[in-house]
Amino acid sequence: MMDNEELISRLKPIVAVYAQDKVALESMNPETDFIKDLKINSANLVDVILDVEEAFDIEIDNQSMEKMLTVQASIDIIKHKIGLK
């Protein structure tokens, strides 16, 4: 099972494509909010989720998608989905 640091290092290049705030991106941590901190708009948030699905070979349902607003929420969901495989 991947730890949080490893997951963050795999998430960072995915969100970097859409993040408007590069300073916040550099210091991305579990508390980072994709919309408030990284200034990713909601349309691009869907792209982030699709990229995460592809990168981790998981499927994220709509209920989980709505919760994926912070790095920690994303980590929890990714770990859960990987655990179900």
PDB file of N, CA, C and O in Angstrom:
ATOM      1  N   MET A   1       0.855  -1.197   0.000  1.00  0.00           N
ATOM      2  CA  MET A   1       0.000   0.000   0.000  1.00  0.00           C
ATOM      3  C   MET A   1       0.891   1.246   0.000  1.00  0.00           C
ATOM      4  O   MET A   1       1.844   1.338   0.755  1.00  0.00           O
ATOM      5  N   MET A   2       0.561   2.177  -0.854  1.00  0.00           N
ATOM      6  CA  MET A   2       1.334   3.416  -0.944  1.00  0.00           C
ATOM      7  C   MET A   2       1.068   4.302   0.267  1.00  0.00           C
ATOM      8  O   MET A   2      -0.049   4.350   0.758  1.00  0.00           O
ATOM      9  N   ASP A   3       2.107   5.001   0.730  1.00  0.00           N
ATOM     10  CA  ASP A   3       1.885   5.939   1.827  1.00  0.00           C
ATOM     11  C   ASP A   3       1.504   7.308   1.255  1.00  0.00           C
ATOM     12  O   ASP A   3       1.529   7.520   0.047  1.00  0.00           O
ATOM     13  N   ASN A   4       1.127   8.210   2.171  1.00  0.00           N
ATOM     14  CA  ASN A   4       0.646   9.523   1.744  1.00  0.00           C
ATOM     15  C   ASN A   4       1.661  10.301   0.927  1.00  0.00           C
ATOM     16  O   ASN A   4       1.314  10.934  -0.071  1.00  0.00           O
ATOM     17  N   GLU A   5       2.937  10.242   1.350  1.00  0.00           N
ATOM     18  CA  GLU A   5       3.980  10.974   0.628  1.00  0.00           C
ATOM     19  C   GLU A   5       4.067  10.501  -0.823  1.00  0.00           C
ATOM     20  O   GLU A   5       4.173  11.309  -1.749  1.00  0.00           O
ATOM     21  N   GLU A   6       4.025   9.199  -1.004  1.00  0.00           N
ATOM     22  CA  GLU A   6       4.116   8.633  -2.351  1.00  0.00           C
ATOM     23  C   GLU A   6       2.901   9.021  -3.185  1.00  0.00           C
ATOM     24  O   GLU A   6       3.024   9.374  -4.357  1.00  0.00           O
ATOM     25  N   LEU A   7       1.728   8.986  -2.558  1.00  0.00           N
ATOM     26  CA  LEU A   7       0.511   9.375  -3.267  1.00  0.00           C
ATOM     27  C   LEU A   7       0.545  10.849  -3.653  1.00  0.00           C
ATOM     28  O   LEU A   7       0.172  11.213  -4.771  1.00  0.00           O
ATOM     29  N   ILE A   8       1.023  11.690  -2.741  1.00  0.00           N
ATOM     30  CA  ILE A   8       1.119  13.125  -3.052  1.00  0.00           C
ATOM     31  C   ILE A   8       2.093  13.346  -4.206  1.00  0.00           C
ATOM     32  O   ILE A   8       1.819  14.122  -5.120  1.00  0.00           O
ATOM     33  N   SER A   9       3.213  12.619  -4.199  1.00  0.00           N
ATOM     34  CA  SER A   9       4.185  12.799  -5.279  1.00  0.00           C
ATOM     35  C   SER A   9       3.626  12.316  -6.624  1.00  0.00           C
ATOM     36  O   SER A   9       4.016  12.817  -7.672  1.00  0.00           O
ATOM     37  N   ARG A  10       2.698  11.387  -6.590  1.00  0.00           N
ATOM     38  CA  ARG A  10       2.053  10.936  -7.839  1.00  0.00           C
ATOM     39  C   ARG A  10       0.891  11.847  -8.233  1.00  0.00           C
ATOM     40  O   ARG A  10       0.576  11.971  -9.421  1.00  0.00           O
ATOM     41  N   LEU A  11       0.276  12.488  -7.244  1.00  0.00           N
ATOM     42  CA  LEU A  11      -0.837  13.411  -7.529  1.00  0.00           C
ATOM     43  C   LEU A  11      -0.346  14.754  -8.071  1.00  0.00           C
ATOM     44  O   LEU A  11      -0.991  15.358  -8.913  1.00  0.00           O
ATOM     45  N   LYS A  12       0.816  15.183  -7.575  1.00  0.00           N
ATOM     46  CA  LYS A  12       1.301  16.532  -7.902  1.00  0.00           C
ATOM     47  C   LYS A  12       1.411  16.792  -9.409  1.00  0.00           C
ATOM     48  O   LYS A  12       0.876  17.790  -9.892  1.00  0.00           O
ATOM     49  N   PRO A  13       2.053  15.903 -10.190  1.00  0.00           N
ATOM     50  CA  PRO A  13       2.128  16.187 -11.630  1.00  0.00           C
ATOM     51  C   PRO A  13       0.762  16.163 -12.319  1.00  0.00           C
ATOM     52  O   PRO A  13       0.568  16.847 -13.319  1.00  0.00           O
ATOM     53  N   ILE A  14      -0.182  15.424 -11.767  1.00  0.00           N
ATOM     54  CA  ILE A  14      -1.534  15.381 -12.341  1.00  0.00           C
ATOM     55  C   ILE A  14      -2.223  16.722 -12.140  1.00  0.00           C
ATOM     56  O   ILE A  14      -2.751  17.312 -13.083  1.00  0.00           O
ATOM     57  N   VAL A  15      -2.193  17.231 -10.903  1.00  0.00           N
ATOM     58  CA  VAL A  15      -2.873  18.505 -10.633  1.00  0.00           C
ATOM     59  C   VAL A  15      -2.089  19.696 -11.167  1.00  0.00           C
ATOM     60  O   VAL A  15      -2.670  20.745 -11.447  1.00  0.00           O
ATOM     61  N   ALA A  16      -0.776  19.537 -11.349  1.00  0.00           N
ATOM     62  CA  ALA A  16       0.064  20.645 -11.828  1.00  0.00           C
ATOM     63  C   ALA A  16      -0.417  21.184 -13.179  1.00  0.00           C
ATOM     64  O   ALA A  16      -0.321  22.381 -13.446  1.00  0.00           O
ATOM     65  N   VAL A  17      -0.947  20.290 -13.994  1.00  0.00           N
ATOM     66  CA  VAL A  17      -1.429  20.675 -15.327  1.00  0.00           C
ATOM     67  C   VAL A  17      -2.553  21.708 -15.216  1.00  0.00           C
ATOM     68  O   VAL A  17      -2.681  22.596 -16.057  1.00  0.00           O
ATOM     69  N   TYR A  18      -3.363  21.605 -14.170  1.00  0.00           N
ATOM     70  CA  TYR A  18      -4.566  22.441 -14.040  1.00  0.00           C
ATOM     71  C   TYR A  18      -4.442  23.532 -12.973  1.00  0.00           C
ATOM     72  O   TYR A  18      -5.244  24.460 -12.945  1.00  0.00           O
ATOM     73  N   ALA A  19      -3.447  23.411 -12.089  1.00  0.00           N
ATOM     74  CA  ALA A  19      -3.307  24.375 -10.988  1.00  0.00           C
ATOM     75  C   ALA A  19      -2.911  25.747 -11.508  1.00  0.00           C
ATOM     76  O   ALA A  19      -1.979  25.873 -12.285  1.00  0.00           O
ATOM     77  N   GLN A  20      -3.640  26.769 -11.047  1.00  0.00           N
ATOM     78  CA  GLN A  20      -3.324  28.147 -11.436  1.00  0.00           C
ATOM     79  C   GLN A  20      -2.338  28.779 -10.459  1.00  0.00           C
ATOM     80  O   GLN A  20      -1.606  29.683 -10.814  1.00  0.00           O
ATOM     81  N   ASP A  21      -2.355  28.300  -9.217  1.00  0.00           N
ATOM     82  CA  ASP A  21      -1.466  28.853  -8.193  1.00  0.00           C
ATOM     83  C   ASP A  21      -0.261  27.932  -8.016  1.00  0.00           C
ATOM     84  O   ASP A  21      -0.320  26.932  -7.309  1.00  0.00           O
ATOM     85  N   LYS A  22       0.831  28.261  -8.686  1.00  0.00           N
ATOM     86  CA  LYS A  22       2.019  27.394  -8.693  1.00  0.00           C
ATOM     87  C   LYS A  22       2.737  27.403  -7.344  1.00  0.00           C
ATOM     88  O   LYS A  22       3.384  26.427  -6.985  1.00  0.00           O
ATOM     89  N   VAL A  23       2.616  28.489  -6.592  1.00  0.00           N
ATOM     90  CA  VAL A  23       3.238  28.557  -5.277  1.00  0.00           C
ATOM     91  C   VAL A  23       2.557  27.550  -4.344  1.00  0.00           C
ATOM     92  O   VAL A  23       3.212  26.791  -3.639  1.00  0.00           O
ATOM     93  N   ALA A  24       1.229  27.546  -4.368  1.00  0.00           N
ATOM     94  CA  ALA A  24       0.465  26.593  -3.545  1.00  0.00           C
ATOM     95  C   ALA A  24       0.772  25.160  -3.995  1.00  0.00           C
ATOM     96  O   ALA A  24       0.829  24.246  -3.177  1.00  0.00           O
ATOM     97  N   LEU A  25       0.995  24.989  -5.286  1.00  0.00           N
ATOM     98  CA  LEU A  25       1.305  23.659  -5.818  1.00  0.00           C
ATOM     99  C   LEU A  25       2.619  23.145  -5.245  1.00  0.00           C
ATOM    100  O   LEU A  25       2.728  21.984  -4.863  1.00  0.00           O
ATOM    101  N   GLU A  26       3.614  24.022  -5.164  1.00  0.00           N
ATOM    102  CA  GLU A  26       4.927  23.635  -4.635  1.00  0.00           C
ATOM    103  C   GLU A  26       4.820  23.114  -3.214  1.00  0.00           C
ATOM    104  O   GLU A  26       5.525  22.189  -2.822  1.00  0.00           O
ATOM    105  N   SER A  27       3.953  23.726  -2.418  1.00  0.00           N
ATOM    106  CA  SER A  27       3.816  23.316  -1.017  1.00  0.00           C
ATOM    107  C   SER A  27       2.579  22.445  -0.801  1.00  0.00           C
ATOM    108  O   SER A  27       2.014  22.414   0.286  1.00  0.00           O
ATOM    109  N   MET A  28       2.158  21.749  -1.855  1.00  0.00           N
ATOM    110  CA  MET A  28       0.972  20.898  -1.770  1.00  0.00           C
ATOM    111  C   MET A  28       1.113  19.873  -0.646  1.00  0.00           C
ATOM    112  O   MET A  28       2.145  19.225  -0.525  1.00  0.00           O
ATOM    113  N   ASN A  29       0.091  19.779   0.191  1.00  0.00           N
ATOM    114  CA  ASN A  29       0.095  18.852   1.322  1.00  0.00           C
ATOM    115  C   ASN A  29      -1.320  18.307   1.521  1.00  0.00           C
ATOM    116  O   ASN A  29      -2.230  18.700   0.785  1.00  0.00           O
ATOM    117  N   PRO A  30      -1.538  17.416   2.486  1.00  0.00           N
ATOM    118  CA  PRO A  30      -2.879  16.832   2.643  1.00  0.00           C
ATOM    119  C   PRO A  30      -3.998  17.850   2.833  1.00  0.00           C
ATOM    120  O   PRO A  30      -5.136  17.607   2.438  1.00  0.00           O
ATOM    121  N   GLU A  31      -3.679  19.011   3.418  1.00  0.00           N
ATOM    122  CA  GLU A  31      -4.716  20.028   3.663  1.00  0.00           C
ATOM    123  C   GLU A  31      -5.023  20.876   2.431  1.00  0.00           C
ATOM    124  O   GLU A  31      -5.975  21.648   2.432  1.00  0.00           O
ATOM    125  N   THR A  32      -4.215  20.760   1.389  1.00  0.00           N
ATOM    126  CA  THR A  32      -4.413  21.595   0.204  1.00  0.00           C
ATOM    127  C   THR A  32      -5.782  21.359  -0.424  1.00  0.00           C
ATOM    128  O   THR A  32      -6.189  20.231  -0.658  1.00  0.00           O
ATOM    129  N   ASP A  33      -6.484  22.450  -0.668  1.00  0.00           N
ATOM    130  CA  ASP A  33      -7.801  22.421  -1.304  1.00  0.00           C
ATOM    131  C   ASP A  33      -7.609  22.731  -2.788  1.00  0.00           C
ATOM    132  O   ASP A  33      -7.026  23.749  -3.144  1.00  0.00           O
ATOM    133  N   PHE A  34      -8.099  21.849  -3.643  1.00  0.00           N
ATOM    134  CA  PHE A  34      -7.879  22.010  -5.087  1.00  0.00           C
ATOM    135  C   PHE A  34      -8.448  23.319  -5.627  1.00  0.00           C
ATOM    136  O   PHE A  34      -7.826  23.985  -6.445  1.00  0.00           O
ATOM    137  N   ILE A  35      -9.635  23.686  -5.170  1.00  0.00           N
ATOM    138  CA  ILE A  35     -10.290  24.884  -5.705  1.00  0.00           C
ATOM    139  C   ILE A  35      -9.777  26.143  -5.007  1.00  0.00           C
ATOM    140  O   ILE A  35      -9.324  27.085  -5.669  1.00  0.00           O
ATOM    141  N   LYS A  36      -9.791  26.150  -3.669  1.00  0.00           N
ATOM    142  CA  LYS A  36      -9.390  27.358  -2.924  1.00  0.00           C
ATOM    143  C   LYS A  36      -7.901  27.641  -3.029  1.00  0.00           C
ATOM    144  O   LYS A  36      -7.499  28.778  -3.231  1.00  0.00           O
ATOM    145  N   ASP A  37      -7.073  26.607  -2.856  1.00  0.00           N
ATOM    146  CA  ASP A  37      -5.624  26.826  -2.804  1.00  0.00           C
ATOM    147  C   ASP A  37      -4.961  26.791  -4.181  1.00  0.00           C
ATOM    148  O   ASP A  37      -4.164  27.657  -4.509  1.00  0.00           O
ATOM    149  N   LEU A  38      -5.295  25.780  -4.960  1.00  0.00           N
ATOM    150  CA  LEU A  38      -4.635  25.622  -6.265  1.00  0.00           C
ATOM    151  C   LEU A  38      -5.354  26.357  -7.390  1.00  0.00           C
ATOM    152  O   LEU A  38      -4.863  26.425  -8.502  1.00  0.00           O
ATOM    153  N   LYS A  39      -6.537  26.890  -7.062  1.00  0.00           N
ATOM    154  CA  LYS A  39      -7.327  27.663  -8.043  1.00  0.00           C
ATOM    155  C   LYS A  39      -7.678  26.842  -9.296  1.00  0.00           C
ATOM    156  O   LYS A  39      -7.632  27.342 -10.415  1.00  0.00           O
ATOM    157  N   ILE A  40      -8.009  25.562  -9.058  1.00  0.00           N
ATOM    158  CA  ILE A  40      -8.450  24.709 -10.166  1.00  0.00           C
ATOM    159  C   ILE A  40      -9.959  24.900 -10.296  1.00  0.00           C
ATOM    160  O   ILE A  40     -10.686  24.775  -9.308  1.00  0.00           O
ATOM    161  N   ASN A  41     -10.439  25.215 -11.497  1.00  0.00           N
ATOM    162  CA  ASN A  41     -11.882  25.409 -11.632  1.00  0.00           C
ATOM    163  C   ASN A  41     -12.607  24.063 -11.671  1.00  0.00           C
ATOM    164  O   ASN A  41     -11.997  23.018 -11.864  1.00  0.00           O
ATOM    165  N   SER A  42     -13.920  24.099 -11.484  1.00  0.00           N
ATOM    166  CA  SER A  42     -14.674  22.852 -11.331  1.00  0.00           C
ATOM    167  C   SER A  42     -14.638  21.984 -12.585  1.00  0.00           C
ATOM    168  O   SER A  42     -14.646  20.759 -12.494  1.00  0.00           O
ATOM    169  N   ALA A  43     -14.574  22.600 -13.751  1.00  0.00           N
ATOM    170  CA  ALA A  43     -14.479  21.814 -14.988  1.00  0.00           C
ATOM    171  C   ALA A  43     -13.154  21.060 -15.031  1.00  0.00           C
ATOM    172  O   ALA A  43     -13.105  19.874 -15.385  1.00  0.00           O
ATOM    173  N   ASN A  44     -12.083  21.729 -14.645  1.00  0.00           N
ATOM    174  CA  ASN A  44     -10.770  21.079 -14.626  1.00  0.00           C
ATOM    175  C   ASN A  44     -10.651  20.049 -13.510  1.00  0.00           C
ATOM    176  O   ASN A  44      -9.864  19.114 -13.615  1.00  0.00           O
ATOM    177  N   LEU A  45     -11.446  20.220 -12.454  1.00  0.00           N
ATOM    178  CA  LEU A  45     -11.440  19.246 -11.369  1.00  0.00           C
ATOM    179  C   LEU A  45     -11.889  17.881 -11.895  1.00  0.00           C
ATOM    180  O   LEU A  45     -11.363  16.847 -11.500  1.00  0.00           O
ATOM    181  N   VAL A  46     -12.833  17.900 -12.818  1.00  0.00           N
ATOM    182  CA  VAL A  46     -13.280  16.656 -13.455  1.00  0.00           C
ATOM    183  C   VAL A  46     -12.119  16.033 -14.242  1.00  0.00           C
ATOM    184  O   VAL A  46     -11.908  14.821 -14.185  1.00  0.00           O
ATOM    185  N   ASP A  47     -11.346  16.860 -14.921  1.00  0.00           N
ATOM    186  CA  ASP A  47     -10.172  16.369 -15.659  1.00  0.00           C
ATOM    187  C   ASP A  47      -9.148  15.754 -14.708  1.00  0.00           C
ATOM    188  O   ASP A  47      -8.559  14.722 -15.009  1.00  0.00           O
ATOM    189  N   VAL A  48      -8.948  16.401 -13.568  1.00  0.00           N
ATOM    190  CA  VAL A  48      -8.023  15.869 -12.560  1.00  0.00           C
ATOM    191  C   VAL A  48      -8.470  14.468 -12.155  1.00  0.00           C
ATOM    192  O   VAL A  48      -7.670  13.532 -12.111  1.00  0.00           O
ATOM    193  N   ILE A  49      -9.763  14.332 -11.881  1.00  0.00           N
ATOM    194  CA  ILE A  49     -10.300  13.042 -11.438  1.00  0.00           C
ATOM    195  C   ILE A  49     -10.143  11.979 -12.517  1.00  0.00           C
ATOM    196  O   ILE A  49      -9.745  10.847 -12.237  1.00  0.00           O
ATOM    197  N   LEU A  50     -10.404  12.339 -13.766  1.00  0.00           N
ATOM    198  CA  LEU A  50     -10.222  11.392 -14.876  1.00  0.00           C
ATOM    199  C   LEU A  50      -8.757  10.974 -14.988  1.00  0.00           C
ATOM    200  O   LEU A  50      -8.459   9.792 -15.203  1.00  0.00           O
ATOM    201  N   ASP A  51      -7.859  11.930 -14.822  1.00  0.00           N
ATOM    202  CA  ASP A  51      -6.419  11.625 -14.875  1.00  0.00           C
ATOM    203  C   ASP A  51      -5.989  10.736 -13.706  1.00  0.00           C
ATOM    204  O   ASP A  51      -5.150   9.857 -13.874  1.00  0.00           O
ATOM    205  N   VAL A  52      -6.573  10.984 -12.541  1.00  0.00           N
ATOM    206  CA  VAL A  52      -6.277  10.160 -11.365  1.00  0.00           C
ATOM    207  C   VAL A  52      -6.757   8.730 -11.608  1.00  0.00           C
ATOM    208  O   VAL A  52      -6.036   7.767 -11.324  1.00  0.00           O
ATOM    209  N   GLU A  53      -7.955   8.593 -12.167  1.00  0.00           N
ATOM    210  CA  GLU A  53      -8.481   7.256 -12.482  1.00  0.00           C
ATOM    211  C   GLU A  53      -7.520   6.494 -13.385  1.00  0.00           C
ATOM    212  O   GLU A  53      -7.223   5.325 -13.156  1.00  0.00           O
ATOM    213  N   GLU A  54      -7.035   7.190 -14.408  1.00  0.00           N
ATOM    214  CA  GLU A  54      -6.120   6.571 -15.361  1.00  0.00           C
ATOM    215  C   GLU A  54      -4.781   6.231 -14.710  1.00  0.00           C
ATOM    216  O   GLU A  54      -4.269   5.122 -14.865  1.00  0.00           O
ATOM    217  N   ALA A  55      -4.236   7.169 -13.942  1.00  0.00           N
ATOM    218  CA  ALA A  55      -2.917   6.987 -13.333  1.00  0.00           C
ATOM    219  C   ALA A  55      -2.898   5.831 -12.326  1.00  0.00           C
ATOM    220  O   ALA A  55      -1.913   5.104 -12.225  1.00  0.00           O
ATOM    221  N   PHE A  56      -3.990   5.675 -11.598  1.00  0.00           N
ATOM    222  CA  PHE A  56      -4.031   4.658 -10.543  1.00  0.00           C
ATOM    223  C   PHE A  56      -4.840   3.434 -10.948  1.00  0.00           C
ATOM    224  O   PHE A  56      -4.990   2.497 -10.167  1.00  0.00           O
ATOM    225  N   ASP A  57      -5.374   3.453 -12.167  1.00  0.00           N
ATOM    226  CA  ASP A  57      -6.183   2.347 -12.681  1.00  0.00           C
ATOM    227  C   ASP A  57      -7.329   2.004 -11.725  1.00  0.00           C
ATOM    228  O   ASP A  57      -7.504   0.868 -11.297  1.00  0.00           O
ATOM    229  N   ILE A  58      -8.090   3.044 -11.379  1.00  0.00           N
ATOM    230  CA  ILE A  58      -9.246   2.880 -10.499  1.00  0.00           C
ATOM    231  C   ILE A  58     -10.442   3.572 -11.119  1.00  0.00           C
ATOM    232  O   ILE A  58     -10.296   4.357 -12.063  1.00  0.00           O
ATOM    233  N   GLU A  59     -11.627   3.300 -10.574  1.00  0.00           N
ATOM    234  CA  GLU A  59     -12.834   3.981 -11.030  1.00  0.00           C
ATOM    235  C   GLU A  59     -13.406   4.753  -9.858  1.00  0.00           C
ATOM    236  O   GLU A  59     -13.599   4.198  -8.777  1.00  0.00           O
ATOM    237  N   ILE A  60     -13.639   6.037 -10.066  1.00  0.00           N
ATOM    238  CA  ILE A  60     -14.135   6.899  -9.000  1.00  0.00           C
ATOM    239  C   ILE A  60     -15.594   7.243  -9.289  1.00  0.00           C
ATOM    240  O   ILE A  60     -15.895   7.864 -10.301  1.00  0.00           O
ATOM    241  N   ASP A  61     -16.464   6.795  -8.396  1.00  0.00           N
ATOM    242  CA  ASP A  61     -17.899   7.042  -8.588  1.00  0.00           C
ATOM    243  C   ASP A  61     -18.238   8.500  -8.279  1.00  0.00           C
ATOM    244  O   ASP A  61     -17.453   9.215  -7.663  1.00  0.00           O
ATOM    245  N   ASN A  62     -19.423   8.924  -8.698  1.00  0.00           N
ATOM    246  CA  ASN A  62     -19.831  10.329  -8.537  1.00  0.00           C
ATOM    247  C   ASN A  62     -19.843  10.776  -7.083  1.00  0.00           C
ATOM    248  O   ASN A  62     -19.470  11.902  -6.774  1.00  0.00           O
ATOM    249  N   GLN A  63     -20.258   9.879  -6.200  1.00  0.00           N
ATOM    250  CA  GLN A  63     -20.299  10.224  -4.776  1.00  0.00           C
ATOM    251  C   GLN A  63     -18.892  10.544  -4.262  1.00  0.00           C
ATOM    252  O   GLN A  63     -18.703  11.511  -3.534  1.00  0.00           O
ATOM    253  N   SER A  64     -17.912   9.733  -4.668  1.00  0.00           N
ATOM    254  CA  SER A  64     -16.524   9.980  -4.258  1.00  0.00           C
ATOM    255  C   SER A  64     -15.979  11.243  -4.919  1.00  0.00           C
ATOM    256  O   SER A  64     -15.246  12.013  -4.306  1.00  0.00           O
ATOM    257  N   MET A  65     -16.351  11.436  -6.184  1.00  0.00           N
ATOM    258  CA  MET A  65     -15.891  12.612  -6.929  1.00  0.00           C
ATOM    259  C   MET A  65     -16.231  13.897  -6.199  1.00  0.00           C
ATOM    260  O   MET A  65     -15.416  14.809  -6.123  1.00  0.00           O
ATOM    261  N   GLU A  66     -17.456  13.956  -5.678  1.00  0.00           N
ATOM    262  CA  GLU A  66     -17.915  15.168  -4.992  1.00  0.00           C
ATOM    263  C   GLU A  66     -17.107  15.457  -3.741  1.00  0.00           C
ATOM    264  O   GLU A  66     -17.048  16.594  -3.284  1.00  0.00           O
ATOM    265  N   LYS A  67     -16.478  14.416  -3.173  1.00  0.00           N
ATOM    266  CA  LYS A  67     -15.691  14.588  -1.949  1.00  0.00           C
ATOM    267  C   LYS A  67     -14.238  14.938  -2.242  1.00  0.00           C
ATOM    268  O   LYS A  67     -13.513  15.361  -1.358  1.00  0.00           O
ATOM    269  N   MET A  68     -13.801  14.748  -3.489  1.00  0.00           N
ATOM    270  CA  MET A  68     -12.380  14.934  -3.828  1.00  0.00           C
ATOM    271  C   MET A  68     -12.017  16.406  -4.024  1.00  0.00           C
ATOM    272  O   MET A  68     -11.647  16.834  -5.092  1.00  0.00           O
ATOM    273  N   LEU A  69     -12.144  17.161  -2.949  1.00  0.00           N
ATOM    274  CA  LEU A  69     -11.868  18.597  -3.029  1.00  0.00           C
ATOM    275  C   LEU A  69     -10.531  18.967  -2.398  1.00  0.00           C
ATOM    276  O   LEU A  69     -10.006  20.038  -2.652  1.00  0.00           O
ATOM    277  N   THR A  70     -10.006  18.057  -1.576  1.00  0.00           N
ATOM    278  CA  THR A  70      -8.706  18.310  -0.955  1.00  0.00           C
ATOM    279  C   THR A  70      -7.776  17.144  -1.285  1.00  0.00           C
ATOM    280  O   THR A  70      -8.217  16.083  -1.715  1.00  0.00           O
ATOM    281  N   VAL A  71      -6.501  17.374  -1.043  1.00  0.00           N
ATOM    282  CA  VAL A  71      -5.511  16.321  -1.280  1.00  0.00           C
ATOM    283  C   VAL A  71      -5.795  15.125  -0.367  1.00  0.00           C
ATOM    284  O   VAL A  71      -5.787  13.983  -0.811  1.00  0.00           O
ATOM    285  N   GLN A  72      -6.096  15.385   0.914  1.00  0.00           N
ATOM    286  CA  GLN A  72      -6.347  14.282   1.843  1.00  0.00           C
ATOM    287  C   GLN A  72      -7.562  13.457   1.429  1.00  0.00           C
ATOM    288  O   GLN A  72      -7.517  12.225   1.461  1.00  0.00           O
ATOM    289  N   ALA A  73      -8.635  14.117   1.018  1.00  0.00           N
ATOM    290  CA  ALA A  73      -9.830  13.390   0.580  1.00  0.00           C
ATOM    291  C   ALA A  73      -9.492  12.518  -0.623  1.00  0.00           C
ATOM    292  O   ALA A  73      -9.943  11.372  -0.717  1.00  0.00           O
ATOM    293  N   SER A  74      -8.672  13.046  -1.516  1.00  0.00           N
ATOM    294  CA  SER A  74      -8.272  12.288  -2.702  1.00  0.00           C
ATOM    295  C   SER A  74      -7.438  11.074  -2.316  1.00  0.00           C
ATOM    296  O   SER A  74      -7.644   9.983  -2.843  1.00  0.00           O
ATOM    297  N   ILE A  75      -6.504  11.272  -1.383  1.00  0.00           N
ATOM    298  CA  ILE A  75      -5.662  10.174  -0.905  1.00  0.00           C
ATOM    299  C   ILE A  75      -6.536   9.068  -0.316  1.00  0.00           C
ATOM    300  O   ILE A  75      -6.357   7.893  -0.619  1.00  0.00           O
ATOM    301  N   ASP A  76      -7.498   9.465   0.533  1.00  0.00           N
ATOM    302  CA  ASP A  76      -8.374   8.489   1.180  1.00  0.00           C
ATOM    303  C   ASP A  76      -9.161   7.690   0.140  1.00  0.00           C
ATOM    304  O   ASP A  76      -9.282   6.469   0.238  1.00  0.00           O
ATOM    305  N   ILE A  77      -9.683   8.383  -0.859  1.00  0.00           N
ATOM    306  CA  ILE A  77     -10.479   7.729  -1.895  1.00  0.00           C
ATOM    307  C   ILE A  77      -9.606   6.819  -2.754  1.00  0.00           C
ATOM    308  O   ILE A  77      -9.972   5.674  -3.042  1.00  0.00           O
ATOM    309  N   ILE A  78      -8.426   7.297  -3.141  1.00  0.00           N
ATOM    310  CA  ILE A  78      -7.510   6.475  -3.953  1.00  0.00           C
ATOM    311  C   ILE A  78      -7.124   5.208  -3.187  1.00  0.00           C
ATOM    312  O   ILE A  78      -7.189   4.111  -3.732  1.00  0.00           O
ATOM    313  N   LYS A  79      -6.750   5.375  -1.906  1.00  0.00           N
ATOM    314  CA  LYS A  79      -6.376   4.208  -1.097  1.00  0.00           C
ATOM    315  C   LYS A  79      -7.534   3.221  -0.992  1.00  0.00           C
ATOM    316  O   LYS A  79      -7.332   2.010  -1.101  1.00  0.00           O
ATOM    317  N   HIS A  80      -8.733   3.743  -0.785  1.00  0.00           N
ATOM    318  CA  HIS A  80      -9.925   2.896  -0.668  1.00  0.00           C
ATOM    319  C   HIS A  80     -10.161   2.127  -1.967  1.00  0.00           C
ATOM    320  O   HIS A  80     -10.392   0.927  -1.955  1.00  0.00           O
ATOM    321  N   LYS A  81     -10.087   2.833  -3.100  1.00  0.00           N
ATOM    322  CA  LYS A  81     -10.347   2.197  -4.404  1.00  0.00           C
ATOM    323  C   LYS A  81      -9.278   1.156  -4.742  1.00  0.00           C
ATOM    324  O   LYS A  81      -9.595   0.112  -5.271  1.00  0.00           O
ATOM    325  N   ILE A  82      -8.021   1.473  -4.422  1.00  0.00           N
ATOM    326  CA  ILE A  82      -6.946   0.505  -4.675  1.00  0.00           C
ATOM    327  C   ILE A  82      -7.161  -0.722  -3.789  1.00  0.00           C
ATOM    328  O   ILE A  82      -6.957  -1.854  -4.222  1.00  0.00           O
ATOM    329  N   GLY A  83      -7.618  -0.486  -2.561  1.00  0.00           N
ATOM    330  CA  GLY A  83      -7.863  -1.571  -1.628  1.00  0.00           C
ATOM    331  C   GLY A  83      -8.978  -2.508  -2.073  1.00  0.00           C
ATOM    332  O   GLY A  83      -9.022  -3.674  -1.700  1.00  0.00           O
ATOM    333  N   LEU A  84      -9.894  -1.990  -2.882  1.00  0.00           N
ATOM    334  CA  LEU A  84     -11.025  -2.804  -3.358  1.00  0.00           C
ATOM    335  C   LEU A  84     -10.639  -3.721  -4.497  1.00  0.00           C
ATOM    336  O   LEU A  84     -11.384  -4.652  -4.819  1.00  0.00           O
ATOM    337  N   LYS A  85      -9.476  -3.471  -5.108  1.00  0.00           N
ATOM    338  CA  LYS A  85      -9.091  -4.252  -6.289  1.00  0.00           C
ATOM    339  C   LYS A  85      -8.680  -5.665  -5.933  1.00  0.00           C
ATOM    340  O   LYS A  85      -8.120  -5.912  -4.896  1.00  0.00           O
TER     341      LYS A  85
END
